[in-house]
Every structure is written in structure tokens, then in C-alpha cells.
PDB file of C-alpha atoms in Angstrom:
ATOM      1  CA  UNK A   1      45.865  -2.392 -31.182  1.00 89.00           C
ATOM      2  CA  UNK A   2      49.065  -1.416 -33.277  1.00 88.00           C
ATOM      3  CA  UNK A   3      49.004  -0.616 -36.738  1.00 90.00           C
ATOM      4  CA  UNK A   4      52.539  -1.021 -38.735  1.00 92.00           C
ATOM      5  CA  UNK A   5      53.956  -0.252 -42.214  1.00 91.00           C
ATOM      6  CA  UNK A   6      57.148   0.494 -43.616  1.00 93.00           C
ATOM      7  CA  UNK A   7      56.785   4.113 -42.192  1.00 91.00           C
ATOM      8  CA  UNK A   8      56.264   3.146 -38.671  1.00 91.00           C
ATOM      9  CA  UNK A   9      53.479   2.271 -36.201  1.00 93.00           C
ATOM     10  CA  UNK A  10      50.702   3.642 -34.209  1.00 91.00           C
ATOM     11  CA  UNK A  11      49.131   2.168 -31.196  1.00 92.00           C
ATOM     12  CA  UNK A  12      45.669   2.946 -29.635  1.00 91.00           C
ATOM     13  CA  UNK A  13      44.606   1.397 -26.320  1.00 90.00           C
ATOM     14  CA  UNK A  14      40.771   1.119 -25.506  1.00 88.00           C
ATOM     15  CA  UNK A  15      39.078   0.165 -22.325  1.00 85.00           C
ATOM     16  CA  UNK A  16      35.878  -1.750 -22.654  1.00 82.00           C
ATOM     17  CA  UNK A  17      33.652  -1.735 -19.562  1.00 81.00           C
ATOM     18  CA  UNK A  18      31.104  -4.494 -19.196  1.00 82.00           C
ATOM     19  CA  UNK A  19      28.084  -3.400 -17.252  1.00 87.00           C
ATOM     20  CA  UNK A  20      25.081  -5.305 -16.216  1.00 92.00           C
ATOM     21  CA  UNK A  21      21.435  -4.758 -15.214  1.00 94.00           C
ATOM     22  CA  UNK A  22      21.003  -2.980 -11.433  1.00 97.00           C
ATOM     23  CA  UNK A  23      19.608  -5.087  -8.590  1.00 97.00           C
ATOM     24  CA  UNK A  24      17.655  -3.801  -5.710  1.00 98.00           C
ATOM     25  CA  UNK A  25      16.242  -5.457  -2.414  1.00 98.00           C
ATOM     26  CA  UNK A  26      13.926  -3.834  -0.179  1.00 98.00           C
ATOM     27  CA  UNK A  27      13.639  -4.603   3.577  1.00 97.00           C
ATOM     28  CA  UNK A  28      11.582  -7.362   4.429  1.00 97.00           C
ATOM     29  CA  UNK A  29       7.706  -7.397   5.097  1.00 98.00           C
ATOM     30  CA  UNK A  30       6.478  -5.696   8.076  1.00 96.00           C
ATOM     31  CA  UNK A  31       3.228  -5.544  10.203  1.00 95.00           C
ATOM     32  CA  UNK A  32       2.615  -2.844  12.489  1.00 95.00           C
ATOM     33  CA  UNK A  33      -0.167  -2.026  15.064  1.00 90.00           C
ATOM     34  CA  UNK A  34      -1.201   1.562  14.326  1.00 90.00           C
ATOM     35  CA  UNK A  35       0.211   4.136  11.804  1.00 95.00           C
ATOM     36  CA  UNK A  36       3.955   3.934  10.888  1.00 97.00           C
ATOM     37  CA  UNK A  37       6.071   6.141   9.107  1.00 98.00           C
ATOM     38  CA  UNK A  38       8.929   4.225   6.795  1.00 98.00           C
ATOM     39  CA  UNK A  39      11.803   6.370   5.740  1.00 98.00           C
ATOM     40  CA  UNK A  40      13.540   4.508   2.919  1.00 97.00           C
ATOM     41  CA  UNK A  41      16.472   7.074   3.293  1.00 96.00           C
ATOM     42  CA  UNK A  42      17.414   5.407   6.657  1.00 96.00           C
ATOM     43  CA  UNK A  43      17.955   2.284   8.437  1.00 96.00           C
ATOM     44  CA  UNK A  44      16.521  -0.326   8.912  1.00 96.00           C
ATOM     45  CA  UNK A  45      14.323   0.776   5.703  1.00 97.00           C
ATOM     46  CA  UNK A  46      16.984   1.580   3.622  1.00 96.00           C
ATOM     47  CA  UNK A  47      16.965  -0.100   0.186  1.00 97.00           C
ATOM     48  CA  UNK A  48      20.125  -2.121  -1.352  1.00 97.00           C
ATOM     49  CA  UNK A  49      21.119  -0.919  -4.558  1.00 96.00           C
ATOM     50  CA  UNK A  50      23.758  -2.128  -7.061  1.00 96.00           C
ATOM     51  CA  UNK A  51      24.019  -0.112 -10.305  1.00 95.00           C
ATOM     52  CA  UNK A  52      26.365  -2.858 -11.827  1.00 92.00           C
ATOM     53  CA  UNK A  53      28.976  -0.326 -13.016  1.00 91.00           C
ATOM     54  CA  UNK A  54      26.218   1.715 -14.926  1.00 92.00           C
ATOM     55  CA  UNK A  55      24.737   4.782 -13.204  1.00 95.00           C
ATOM     56  CA  UNK A  56      21.078   4.707 -12.002  1.00 97.00           C
ATOM     57  CA  UNK A  57      19.175   6.832 -14.652  1.00 97.00           C
ATOM     58  CA  UNK A  58      15.645   6.374 -13.220  1.00 97.00           C
ATOM     59  CA  UNK A  59      13.754   5.588  -9.734  1.00 98.00           C
ATOM     60  CA  UNK A  60      10.307   4.814  -9.226  1.00 98.00           C
ATOM     61  CA  UNK A  61       8.131   3.849  -6.260  1.00 98.00           C
ATOM     62  CA  UNK A  62       4.515   2.544  -6.611  1.00 98.00           C
ATOM     63  CA  UNK A  63       2.302   1.892  -3.647  1.00 98.00           C
ATOM     64  CA  UNK A  64      -1.069   0.265  -3.688  1.00 98.00           C
ATOM     65  CA  UNK A  65      -3.639   0.986  -2.933  1.00 98.00           C
ATOM     66  CA  UNK A  66      -3.107   4.445  -3.459  1.00 97.00           C
ATOM     67  CA  UNK A  67      -5.056   5.869  -0.622  1.00 97.00           C
ATOM     68  CA  UNK A  68      -4.517   5.449   3.258  1.00 97.00           C
ATOM     69  CA  UNK A  69      -0.633   6.632   2.951  1.00 98.00           C
ATOM     70  CA  UNK A  70       0.987   9.999   2.641  1.00 98.00           C
ATOM     71  CA  UNK A  71       4.271  11.157   1.232  1.00 98.00           C
ATOM     72  CA  UNK A  72       6.060  13.006   3.992  1.00 98.00           C
ATOM     73  CA  UNK A  73       9.128  13.728   2.390  1.00 97.00           C
ATOM     74  CA  UNK A  74      10.905  13.213  -0.890  1.00 97.00           C
ATOM     75  CA  UNK A  75       9.392  11.918  -3.847  1.00 97.00           C
ATOM     76  CA  UNK A  76       8.069   8.805  -5.582  1.00 98.00           C
ATOM     77  CA  UNK A  77      10.834   9.327  -8.283  1.00 97.00           C
ATOM     78  CA  UNK A  78      13.711   9.832  -5.618  1.00 96.00           C
ATOM     79  CA  UNK A  79      15.957   7.358  -3.959  1.00 94.00           C
ATOM     80  CA  UNK A  80      14.604   7.999  -0.285  1.00 96.00           C
ATOM     81  CA  UNK A  81      10.880   8.993   0.300  1.00 98.00           C
ATOM     82  CA  UNK A  82       9.403   9.010   3.606  1.00 98.00           C
ATOM     83  CA  UNK A  83       6.019   7.740   3.747  1.00 98.00           C
ATOM     84  CA  UNK A  84       3.097   7.707   6.693  1.00 98.00           C
ATOM     85  CA  UNK A  85       1.029   4.513   6.516  1.00 98.00           C
ATOM     86  CA  UNK A  86      -2.258   5.975   8.497  1.00 96.00           C
ATOM     87  CA  UNK A  87      -4.911   3.512   7.570  1.00 95.00           C
ATOM     88  CA  UNK A  88      -5.338  -0.209   8.491  1.00 93.00           C
ATOM     89  CA  UNK A  89      -4.619  -2.490   5.514  1.00 94.00           C
ATOM     90  CA  UNK A  90      -2.011  -4.033   3.367  1.00 97.00           C
ATOM     91  CA  UNK A  91      -0.012  -1.963   1.255  1.00 98.00           C
ATOM     92  CA  UNK A  92       2.078  -3.160  -1.786  1.00 98.00           C
ATOM     93  CA  UNK A  93       5.359  -1.027  -2.356  1.00 98.00           C
ATOM     94  CA  UNK A  94       7.072  -1.599  -5.623  1.00 98.00           C
ATOM     95  CA  UNK A  95      10.359  -0.293  -5.838  1.00 98.00           C
ATOM     96  CA  UNK A  96      12.323   0.091  -9.485  1.00 98.00           C
ATOM     97  CA  UNK A  97      15.596   1.313 -10.465  1.00 98.00           C
ATOM     98  CA  UNK A  98      16.838   1.451 -14.084  1.00 97.00           C
ATOM     99  CA  UNK A  99      20.185   1.902 -15.603  1.00 96.00           C
ATOM    100  CA  UNK A 100      21.417   1.714 -19.296  1.00 94.00           C
ATOM    101  CA  UNK A 101      21.267  -2.161 -19.102  1.00 95.00           C
ATOM    102  CA  UNK A 102      17.788  -2.721 -17.662  1.00 96.00           C
ATOM    103  CA  UNK A 103      15.428  -2.402 -14.745  1.00 97.00           C
ATOM    104  CA  UNK A 104      15.181  -4.202 -11.328  1.00 98.00           C
ATOM    105  CA  UNK A 105      12.293  -4.459  -9.186  1.00 97.00           C
ATOM    106  CA  UNK A 106      11.699  -5.575  -5.593  1.00 98.00           C
ATOM    107  CA  UNK A 107       8.448  -5.537  -3.525  1.00 98.00           C
ATOM    108  CA  UNK A 108       7.661  -5.188   0.231  1.00 98.00           C
ATOM    109  CA  UNK A 109       4.263  -5.490   2.023  1.00 98.00           C
ATOM    110  CA  UNK A 110       3.346  -3.286   4.744  1.00 98.00           C
ATOM    111  CA  UNK A 111       0.318  -4.209   6.937  1.00 96.00           C
ATOM    112  CA  UNK A 112      -1.154  -1.953   9.240  1.00 95.00           C
ATOM    113  CA  UNK A 113      -3.533  -3.184  12.126  1.00 91.00           C
ATOM    114  CA  UNK A 114      -6.094  -1.075  14.090  1.00 88.00           C
ATOM    115  CA  UNK A 115      -5.146  -0.647  17.818  1.00 86.00           C
ATOM    116  CA  UNK A 116      -7.674  -1.626  19.913  1.00 87.00           C
ATOM    117  CA  UNK A 117      -9.698   0.922  21.875  1.00 88.00           C
ATOM    118  CA  UNK A 118     -11.695  -0.085  24.786  1.00 90.00           C
ATOM    119  CA  UNK A 119     -15.366   1.774  25.408  1.00 90.00           C
ATOM    120  CA  UNK A 120     -15.314   3.301  28.784  1.00 89.00           C
ATOM    121  CA  UNK A 121     -16.466   1.227  31.626  1.00 87.00           C
ATOM    122  CA  UNK A 122     -18.608   3.487  33.971  1.00 86.00           C
ATOM    123  CA  UNK A 123     -18.036   3.320  37.742  1.00 87.00           C
ATOM    124  CA  UNK A 124     -20.446   1.275  39.525  1.00 86.00           C
ATOM    125  CA  UNK A 125     -21.676   1.241  43.019  1.00 86.00           C
ATOM    126  CA  UNK A 126     -22.999  -2.072  44.595  1.00 86.00           C
ATOM    127  CA  UNK A 127     -23.844  -3.312  47.649  1.00 89.00           C
ATOM    128  CA  UNK A 128     -21.604  -5.397  50.329  1.00 89.00           C
ATOM    129  CA  UNK A 129     -21.745  -9.091  49.359  1.00 91.00           C
ATOM    130  CA  UNK A 130     -23.460  -8.337  45.924  1.00 91.00           C
ATOM    131  CA  UNK A 131     -22.404  -9.939  42.674  1.00 91.00           C
ATOM    132  CA  UNK A 132     -21.437  -7.986  39.566  1.00 87.00           C
ATOM    133  CA  UNK A 133     -20.916  -8.732  35.974  1.00 91.00           C
ATOM    134  CA  UNK A 134     -19.126  -6.021  33.481  1.00 90.00           C
ATOM    135  CA  UNK A 135     -18.866  -6.652  29.796  1.00 92.00           C
ATOM    136  CA  UNK A 136     -15.946  -5.035  28.135  1.00 92.00           C
ATOM    137  CA  UNK A 137     -16.595  -3.710  24.536  1.00 91.00           C
ATOM    138  CA  UNK A 138     -13.623  -2.980  21.678  1.00 90.00           C
ATOM    139  CA  UNK A 139     -13.938  -0.697  18.855  1.00 85.00           C
ATOM    140  CA  UNK A 140     -11.165  -0.984  16.597  1.00 78.00           C
ATOM    141  CA  UNK A 141      -8.474  -3.545  16.639  1.00 79.00           C
ATOM    142  CA  UNK A 142      -8.543  -6.738  14.922  1.00 75.00           C
ATOM    143  CA  UNK A 143     -10.092  -9.866  16.742  1.00 77.00           C
ATOM    144  CA  UNK A 144      -9.035 -12.120  18.584  1.00 82.00           C
ATOM    145  CA  UNK A 145      -8.312 -10.315  21.701  1.00 86.00           C
ATOM    146  CA  UNK A 146      -6.596 -11.473  24.705  1.00 90.00           C
ATOM    147  CA  UNK A 147      -8.437 -10.177  27.938  1.00 92.00           C
ATOM    148  CA  UNK A 148      -6.934  -9.756  31.383  1.00 92.00           C
ATOM    149  CA  UNK A 149      -8.904  -8.086  34.422  1.00 91.00           C
ATOM    150  CA  UNK A 150      -7.357  -6.637  37.571  1.00 89.00           C
ATOM    151  CA  UNK A 151      -9.061  -5.984  40.986  1.00 82.00           C
ATOM    152  CA  UNK A 152      -7.186  -3.628  43.610  1.00 82.00           C
ATOM    153  CA  UNK A 153      -3.957  -4.439  41.415  1.00 87.00           C
ATOM    154  CA  UNK A 154      -4.416  -8.228  41.468  1.00 88.00           C
ATOM    155  CA  UNK A 155      -5.517 -10.332  38.367  1.00 91.00           C
ATOM    156  CA  UNK A 156      -9.154 -11.725  38.508  1.00 88.00           C
ATOM    157  CA  UNK A 157     -11.180 -13.677  35.777  1.00 84.00           C
ATOM    158  CA  UNK A 158     -10.003 -15.297  32.989  1.00 84.00           C
ATOM    159  CA  UNK A 159      -9.263 -14.400  29.064  1.00 91.00           C
ATOM    160  CA  UNK A 160     -12.818 -13.105  28.200  1.00 92.00           C
ATOM    161  CA  UNK A 161     -14.491  -9.826  27.515  1.00 93.00           C
ATOM    162  CA  UNK A 162     -16.823 -10.597  30.639  1.00 93.00           C
ATOM    163  CA  UNK A 163     -15.932 -10.581  34.071  1.00 91.00           C
ATOM    164  CA  UNK A 164     -18.311 -11.889  36.809  1.00 91.00           C
ATOM    165  CA  UNK A 165     -17.655 -11.284  40.492  1.00 86.00           C
ATOM    166  CA  UNK A 166     -19.387 -12.441  43.361  1.00 88.00           C
ATOM    167  CA  UNK A 167     -19.879 -11.646  47.017  1.00 88.00           C
ATOM    168  CA  UNK A 168     -17.897  -8.439  47.036  1.00 82.00           C
ATOM    169  CA  UNK A 169     -16.764  -7.502  50.190  1.00 81.00           C
ATOM    170  CA  UNK A 170     -14.212  -4.313  49.349  1.00 71.00           C
ATOM    171  CA  UNK A 171     -14.173  -1.399  47.374  1.00 59.00           C
ATOM    172  CA  UNK A 172     -11.281   0.042  45.762  1.00 52.00           C
TER     173      UNK A 172
END
């Protein structure tokens, strides 16, 4: 702007910076078999943030449920926490960033499945040409299971927790 009168003029230049609300995007939802550690400070879990020309003034991470996970590094008010999800279940992660123009949120789901664990199958002594049936028992994991059996390194049986062998002739 310039002001002028009979004594002269004076000019002033001012810049107006138009800023906007931030945006944030978390990685896609994921599933994992067994515990998983997610480091939000490193790829592939690094959030995409845009401050829209107004510096980020606050960050917050909300994880629900509040149990089954542990903060390994960082804080829930920082940009890059590392979180261990140790218990099975579905966790909702909400990340919020704030600048002078507003707050942006994104949500990510993490689902942790149990790893199946077979109960031990005891060695069994049987006689030549006898029949033998064994049943496998799983603790943990999430059914339905796919089953595969081998005998002396070769596949036998079908997709079942039970294996029935008849007229056995060799030991292994």
C-alpha cells in the first residue's frame, strides 16, 4: 500500500500467508500372526503428514483397547512411537495432528492372531501290519486349520486333524 500527500509518499509491503488444516494418513490396516512391533518412525509404517503451511502444534495417538500393547519407544504425544502389540485381538489406532487451523485424524486397525501350537504327539510302538490312528490337538491359533501329515518325508492323509494308517510295514 502507498500513502501520498503534498509532502511525499510512504509505501508498506505486507505478505499474507494463507494456511490450512493439516492432513494425515496412516498406513493401511494390517493383520499379523503373533505379536508385532510397529515403528511409526520408519517405513513402511511412517504416517504421511502435511502441515498445510502452518506448523504442527500437537500430536496424539489413541490406541484401543488400552491393554494388550506396550509402548516400546517414544510417546503417545510424539511423531514416531514404537508399539508392541503382544496380545491377540483387534486394535484401533487413531492419530491426530493439530495446527493453528484445525486437527486432522486418521485411523488404522491392527489385528493380531494367535499362532497355532500343536500339543506333543508321543512316540508310539506298534506291531508289523497293525493299524494306527493319531489325533492332533491344537492350542492357540484361530480355526479353521489346514492340516498336512508326512510319513518318512512323504505326504500322507488328508486335510484333517486325524491320521489313520493301516497295515504298517516299516518304522521310521
